[in-house]
Amino acid sequence: MDLSILNEPINLTEEQINFYKKYRFIKLKSILDENTLAHFNSIISQKVNELNQNKKALAERDTYGKAFLQSMNLWVQDSAVKELVFSKRIAKLATDLMQVSGVRLYHDQALFK
């Protein structure tokens, strides 16, 4: 699969940046195409299932545990996930929105309902 989109920048409009500055969030559509999303959905779903250590019955879990299956720092476990998490495309969006010269990854998180 061609993942060159992960390195292609998106230029935000001044309106989008101003919206983010005012509200501190923004919903951006079409950042990744359907094929790329499907590709990573498959990889991430498989990795979450593989790493899932929660074997408790649903009745034995706390409220949050009943609501979500959570996996963190998948990029450490899978090189394909790392490509997405460290994508220049997404990093540039973050730096452009926050108007900073760089961003640092705190963690990635997959939440499955």
Short mmCIF file of N, CA and C in Angstrom, two decimals:
data_model
loop_
_atom_site.label_atom_id
_atom_site.label_comp_id
_atom_site.label_asym_id
_atom_site.label_seq_id
_atom_site.Cartn_x
_atom_site.Cartn_y
_atom_site.Cartn_z
N MET A 1 0.83 -1.19 0.00
CA MET A 1 0.00 0.00 0.00
C MET A 1 0.88 1.25 0.00
N ASP A 2 0.49 2.22 -0.78
CA ASP A 2 1.20 3.49 -0.85
C ASP A 2 0.79 4.37 0.33
N LEU A 3 1.73 4.62 1.22
CA LEU A 3 1.45 5.44 2.40
C LEU A 3 2.12 6.81 2.31
N SER A 4 2.42 7.23 1.09
CA SER A 4 3.08 8.53 0.91
C SER A 4 2.24 9.68 1.44
N ILE A 5 0.93 9.49 1.56
CA ILE A 5 0.05 10.53 2.09
C ILE A 5 0.48 10.94 3.50
N LEU A 6 1.11 10.02 4.23
CA LEU A 6 1.53 10.32 5.60
C LEU A 6 2.61 11.38 5.67
N ASN A 7 3.28 11.63 4.54
CA ASN A 7 4.34 12.65 4.49
C ASN A 7 3.93 13.89 3.72
N GLU A 8 2.72 13.88 3.17
CA GLU A 8 2.25 15.03 2.39
C GLU A 8 1.56 16.03 3.30
N PRO A 9 2.05 17.27 3.32
CA PRO A 9 1.45 18.26 4.21
C PRO A 9 0.07 18.71 3.73
N ILE A 10 -0.71 19.17 4.67
CA ILE A 10 -1.99 19.81 4.38
C ILE A 10 -1.85 21.26 4.81
N ASN A 11 -2.24 22.16 3.95
CA ASN A 11 -2.19 23.57 4.30
C ASN A 11 -3.53 24.00 4.87
N LEU A 12 -3.49 24.47 6.10
CA LEU A 12 -4.69 24.93 6.77
C LEU A 12 -4.99 26.37 6.35
N THR A 13 -6.27 26.71 6.40
CA THR A 13 -6.65 28.08 6.10
C THR A 13 -6.51 28.92 7.37
N GLU A 14 -6.43 30.21 7.20
CA GLU A 14 -6.37 31.12 8.35
C GLU A 14 -7.64 30.97 9.21
N GLU A 15 -8.76 30.73 8.53
CA GLU A 15 -10.03 30.52 9.23
C GLU A 15 -9.96 29.30 10.14
N GLN A 16 -9.38 28.20 9.66
CA GLN A 16 -9.25 26.99 10.47
C GLN A 16 -8.34 27.23 11.67
N ILE A 17 -7.24 27.91 11.46
CA ILE A 17 -6.30 28.20 12.55
C ILE A 17 -6.97 29.11 13.58
N ASN A 18 -7.70 30.12 13.12
CA ASN A 18 -8.39 31.03 14.04
C ASN A 18 -9.48 30.31 14.83
N PHE A 19 -10.19 29.39 14.18
CA PHE A 19 -11.20 28.60 14.89
C PHE A 19 -10.54 27.81 16.01
N TYR A 20 -9.42 27.18 15.70
CA TYR A 20 -8.70 26.40 16.71
C TYR A 20 -8.21 27.31 17.85
N LYS A 21 -7.67 28.46 17.52
CA LYS A 21 -7.20 29.39 18.55
C LYS A 21 -8.33 29.81 19.48
N LYS A 22 -9.51 30.01 18.93
CA LYS A 22 -10.65 30.47 19.73
C LYS A 22 -11.24 29.36 20.59
N TYR A 23 -11.46 28.17 20.00
CA TYR A 23 -12.18 27.10 20.69
C TYR A 23 -11.29 25.99 21.22
N ARG A 24 -10.03 25.94 20.81
CA ARG A 24 -9.05 24.94 21.23
C ARG A 24 -9.39 23.52 20.78
N PHE A 25 -10.18 23.41 19.73
CA PHE A 25 -10.43 22.14 19.05
C PHE A 25 -10.86 22.48 17.64
N ILE A 26 -10.79 21.51 16.77
CA ILE A 26 -11.30 21.66 15.41
C ILE A 26 -11.54 20.27 14.85
N LYS A 27 -12.58 20.14 14.06
CA LYS A 27 -12.84 18.89 13.36
C LYS A 27 -12.42 19.09 11.90
N LEU A 28 -11.42 18.34 11.49
CA LEU A 28 -10.91 18.41 10.13
C LEU A 28 -11.25 17.12 9.40
N LYS A 29 -11.90 17.25 8.27
CA LYS A 29 -12.28 16.06 7.49
C LYS A 29 -11.24 15.80 6.40
N SER A 30 -11.21 14.56 5.98
CA SER A 30 -10.38 14.13 4.85
C SER A 30 -8.88 14.32 5.08
N ILE A 31 -8.44 14.14 6.31
CA ILE A 31 -7.01 14.21 6.60
C ILE A 31 -6.31 12.98 6.00
N LEU A 32 -6.96 11.84 6.11
CA LEU A 32 -6.48 10.61 5.49
C LEU A 32 -7.58 10.05 4.61
N ASP A 33 -7.22 9.47 3.50
CA ASP A 33 -8.22 8.90 2.59
C ASP A 33 -8.77 7.58 3.14
N GLU A 34 -9.86 7.12 2.54
CA GLU A 34 -10.54 5.90 3.02
C GLU A 34 -9.64 4.68 3.02
N ASN A 35 -8.83 4.51 1.99
CA ASN A 35 -7.95 3.34 1.92
C ASN A 35 -6.91 3.35 3.04
N THR A 36 -6.36 4.52 3.32
CA THR A 36 -5.37 4.63 4.40
C THR A 36 -6.03 4.36 5.74
N LEU A 37 -7.22 4.91 5.95
CA LEU A 37 -7.95 4.66 7.20
C LEU A 37 -8.27 3.18 7.37
N ALA A 38 -8.73 2.54 6.31
CA ALA A 38 -9.05 1.10 6.37
C ALA A 38 -7.79 0.28 6.68
N HIS A 39 -6.69 0.66 6.07
CA HIS A 39 -5.41 -0.02 6.29
C HIS A 39 -5.01 0.03 7.77
N PHE A 40 -5.05 1.23 8.34
CA PHE A 40 -4.64 1.37 9.74
C PHE A 40 -5.70 0.84 10.70
N ASN A 41 -6.96 0.90 10.33
CA ASN A 41 -8.00 0.31 11.16
C ASN A 41 -7.74 -1.19 11.35
N SER A 42 -7.40 -1.84 10.26
CA SER A 42 -7.12 -3.27 10.31
C SER A 42 -5.90 -3.57 11.19
N ILE A 43 -4.83 -2.83 10.98
CA ILE A 43 -3.59 -3.05 11.74
C ILE A 43 -3.79 -2.77 13.22
N ILE A 44 -4.43 -1.66 13.54
CA ILE A 44 -4.62 -1.27 14.93
C ILE A 44 -5.58 -2.24 15.63
N SER A 45 -6.65 -2.61 14.96
CA SER A 45 -7.60 -3.57 15.55
C SER A 45 -6.91 -4.89 15.86
N GLN A 46 -6.12 -5.37 14.93
CA GLN A 46 -5.40 -6.63 15.13
C GLN A 46 -4.42 -6.52 16.29
N LYS A 47 -3.70 -5.41 16.37
CA LYS A 47 -2.71 -5.24 17.43
C LYS A 47 -3.39 -5.12 18.79
N VAL A 48 -4.50 -4.41 18.87
CA VAL A 48 -5.24 -4.29 20.14
C VAL A 48 -5.74 -5.66 20.58
N ASN A 49 -6.29 -6.43 19.67
CA ASN A 49 -6.75 -7.78 20.03
C ASN A 49 -5.60 -8.65 20.50
N GLU A 50 -4.47 -8.53 19.84
CA GLU A 50 -3.29 -9.32 20.20
C GLU A 50 -2.77 -8.95 21.59
N LEU A 51 -2.78 -7.67 21.92
CA LEU A 51 -2.21 -7.20 23.18
C LEU A 51 -3.20 -7.18 24.34
N ASN A 52 -4.47 -7.42 24.05
CA ASN A 52 -5.50 -7.36 25.08
C ASN A 52 -5.21 -8.38 26.18
N GLN A 53 -4.98 -7.87 27.37
CA GLN A 53 -4.67 -8.73 28.52
C GLN A 53 -5.88 -8.88 29.45
N ASN A 54 -6.96 -8.16 29.14
CA ASN A 54 -8.12 -8.16 30.03
C ASN A 54 -8.97 -9.40 29.75
N LYS A 55 -8.84 -10.38 30.61
CA LYS A 55 -9.57 -11.63 30.46
C LYS A 55 -10.75 -11.73 31.43
N LYS A 56 -10.97 -10.66 32.22
CA LYS A 56 -12.08 -10.66 33.17
C LYS A 56 -13.41 -10.66 32.44
N ALA A 57 -14.37 -11.32 33.04
CA ALA A 57 -15.73 -11.27 32.51
C ALA A 57 -16.23 -9.83 32.64
N LEU A 58 -17.11 -9.43 31.74
CA LEU A 58 -17.63 -8.07 31.72
C LEU A 58 -18.20 -7.67 33.08
N ALA A 59 -18.88 -8.57 33.75
CA ALA A 59 -19.50 -8.29 35.05
C ALA A 59 -18.45 -7.98 36.13
N GLU A 60 -17.23 -8.44 35.95
CA GLU A 60 -16.18 -8.24 36.95
C GLU A 60 -15.37 -6.97 36.73
N ARG A 61 -15.60 -6.26 35.65
CA ARG A 61 -14.83 -5.06 35.33
C ARG A 61 -15.45 -3.82 35.95
N ASP A 62 -14.60 -2.78 36.15
CA ASP A 62 -15.13 -1.50 36.62
C ASP A 62 -15.89 -0.82 35.47
N THR A 63 -16.51 0.30 35.76
CA THR A 63 -17.35 0.98 34.77
C THR A 63 -16.57 1.30 33.51
N TYR A 64 -15.37 1.85 33.65
CA TYR A 64 -14.55 2.19 32.49
C TYR A 64 -14.16 0.94 31.72
N GLY A 65 -13.81 -0.11 32.44
CA GLY A 65 -13.44 -1.37 31.81
C GLY A 65 -14.59 -2.00 31.04
N LYS A 66 -15.80 -1.73 31.48
CA LYS A 66 -16.98 -2.22 30.75
C LYS A 66 -17.22 -1.41 29.49
N ALA A 67 -16.83 -0.16 29.53
CA ALA A 67 -17.12 0.75 28.42
C ALA A 67 -16.09 0.64 27.28
N PHE A 68 -14.82 0.46 27.63
CA PHE A 68 -13.77 0.53 26.62
C PHE A 68 -12.72 -0.56 26.79
N LEU A 69 -12.18 -0.97 25.67
CA LEU A 69 -10.95 -1.75 25.63
C LEU A 69 -9.88 -0.74 25.23
N GLN A 70 -8.87 -0.59 26.04
CA GLN A 70 -7.87 0.45 25.85
C GLN A 70 -6.49 -0.14 25.66
N SER A 71 -5.75 0.39 24.70
CA SER A 71 -4.35 0.04 24.51
C SER A 71 -3.57 1.33 24.27
N MET A 72 -2.40 1.40 24.89
CA MET A 72 -1.58 2.60 24.77
C MET A 72 -0.22 2.27 24.20
N ASN A 73 0.36 3.27 23.56
CA ASN A 73 1.71 3.19 23.00
C ASN A 73 1.88 2.02 22.04
N LEU A 74 0.91 1.88 21.17
CA LEU A 74 0.98 0.82 20.15
C LEU A 74 2.17 1.03 19.21
N TRP A 75 2.60 2.28 19.04
CA TRP A 75 3.71 2.55 18.14
C TRP A 75 4.98 1.83 18.57
N VAL A 76 5.11 1.55 19.87
CA VAL A 76 6.27 0.83 20.37
C VAL A 76 6.20 -0.64 19.97
N GLN A 77 4.98 -1.15 19.82
CA GLN A 77 4.75 -2.57 19.54
C GLN A 77 4.71 -2.90 18.06
N ASP A 78 4.45 -1.90 17.20
CA ASP A 78 4.20 -2.20 15.79
C ASP A 78 4.75 -1.09 14.91
N SER A 79 5.62 -1.45 13.98
CA SER A 79 6.25 -0.45 13.11
C SER A 79 5.25 0.23 12.17
N ALA A 80 4.19 -0.47 11.77
CA ALA A 80 3.17 0.15 10.91
C ALA A 80 2.40 1.22 11.67
N VAL A 81 2.08 0.94 12.92
CA VAL A 81 1.40 1.94 13.75
C VAL A 81 2.32 3.14 13.96
N LYS A 82 3.60 2.87 14.13
CA LYS A 82 4.58 3.96 14.31
C LYS A 82 4.57 4.89 13.10
N GLU A 83 4.42 4.33 11.90
CA GLU A 83 4.36 5.18 10.70
C GLU A 83 3.23 6.19 10.79
N LEU A 84 2.09 5.76 11.29
CA LEU A 84 0.94 6.65 11.43
C LEU A 84 1.16 7.66 12.55
N VAL A 85 1.56 7.17 13.71
CA VAL A 85 1.71 8.03 14.89
C VAL A 85 2.78 9.10 14.66
N PHE A 86 3.84 8.76 13.94
CA PHE A 86 4.93 9.69 13.68
C PHE A 86 4.80 10.35 12.30
N SER A 87 3.63 10.32 11.73
CA SER A 87 3.37 10.88 10.42
C SER A 87 3.69 12.37 10.38
N LYS A 88 4.45 12.78 9.37
CA LYS A 88 4.76 14.19 9.18
C LYS A 88 3.49 14.99 8.89
N ARG A 89 2.56 14.37 8.22
CA ARG A 89 1.29 15.03 7.88
C ARG A 89 0.54 15.44 9.14
N ILE A 90 0.41 14.52 10.08
CA ILE A 90 -0.33 14.80 11.30
C ILE A 90 0.47 15.73 12.22
N ALA A 91 1.77 15.53 12.30
CA ALA A 91 2.59 16.40 13.13
C ALA A 91 2.54 17.85 12.63
N LYS A 92 2.57 18.03 11.32
CA LYS A 92 2.50 19.38 10.78
C LYS A 92 1.15 20.02 11.07
N LEU A 93 0.08 19.24 11.00
CA LEU A 93 -1.24 19.78 11.37
C LEU A 93 -1.21 20.28 12.82
N ALA A 94 -0.65 19.49 13.70
CA ALA A 94 -0.59 19.89 15.12
C ALA A 94 0.23 21.15 15.31
N THR A 95 1.41 21.22 14.69
CA THR A 95 2.25 22.41 14.85
C THR A 95 1.60 23.64 14.23
N ASP A 96 0.96 23.47 13.09
CA ASP A 96 0.29 24.60 12.45
C ASP A 96 -0.88 25.11 13.28
N LEU A 97 -1.66 24.20 13.83
CA LEU A 97 -2.80 24.62 14.65
C LEU A 97 -2.36 25.32 15.93
N MET A 98 -1.33 24.78 16.56
CA MET A 98 -0.87 25.36 17.82
C MET A 98 0.12 26.50 17.61
N GLN A 99 0.54 26.69 16.36
CA GLN A 99 1.49 27.73 15.98
C GLN A 99 2.78 27.64 16.80
N VAL A 100 3.35 26.43 16.74
CA VAL A 100 4.62 26.14 17.40
C VAL A 100 5.56 25.51 16.38
N SER A 101 6.84 25.40 16.75
CA SER A 101 7.81 24.86 15.80
C SER A 101 7.93 23.34 15.85
N GLY A 102 7.37 22.70 16.87
CA GLY A 102 7.44 21.25 16.97
C GLY A 102 6.48 20.73 18.02
N VAL A 103 6.21 19.45 17.95
CA VAL A 103 5.34 18.80 18.93
C VAL A 103 6.05 17.56 19.44
N ARG A 104 5.69 17.15 20.65
CA ARG A 104 6.23 15.95 21.24
C ARG A 104 5.08 15.00 21.54
N LEU A 105 5.26 13.76 21.19
CA LEU A 105 4.24 12.74 21.43
C LEU A 105 4.23 12.38 22.91
N TYR A 106 3.06 12.48 23.54
CA TYR A 106 2.91 12.02 24.92
C TYR A 106 2.64 10.53 24.91
N HIS A 107 1.61 10.11 24.21
CA HIS A 107 1.35 8.69 24.00
C HIS A 107 0.27 8.55 22.93
N ASP A 108 0.20 7.38 22.34
CA ASP A 108 -0.93 7.08 21.49
C ASP A 108 -1.88 6.23 22.31
N GLN A 109 -3.13 6.24 21.92
CA GLN A 109 -4.13 5.47 22.67
C GLN A 109 -5.20 4.98 21.73
N ALA A 110 -5.49 3.72 21.79
CA ALA A 110 -6.60 3.13 21.03
C ALA A 110 -7.69 2.76 22.02
N LEU A 111 -8.87 3.32 21.81
CA LEU A 111 -10.03 3.01 22.64
C LEU A 111 -11.05 2.33 21.76
N PHE A 112 -11.47 1.12 22.16
CA PHE A 112 -12.46 0.37 21.41
C PHE A 112 -13.69 0.20 22.28
N LYS A 113 -14.83 0.47 21.73
CA LYS A 113 -16.11 0.33 22.41
C LYS A 113 -16.62 -1.06 22.18
#
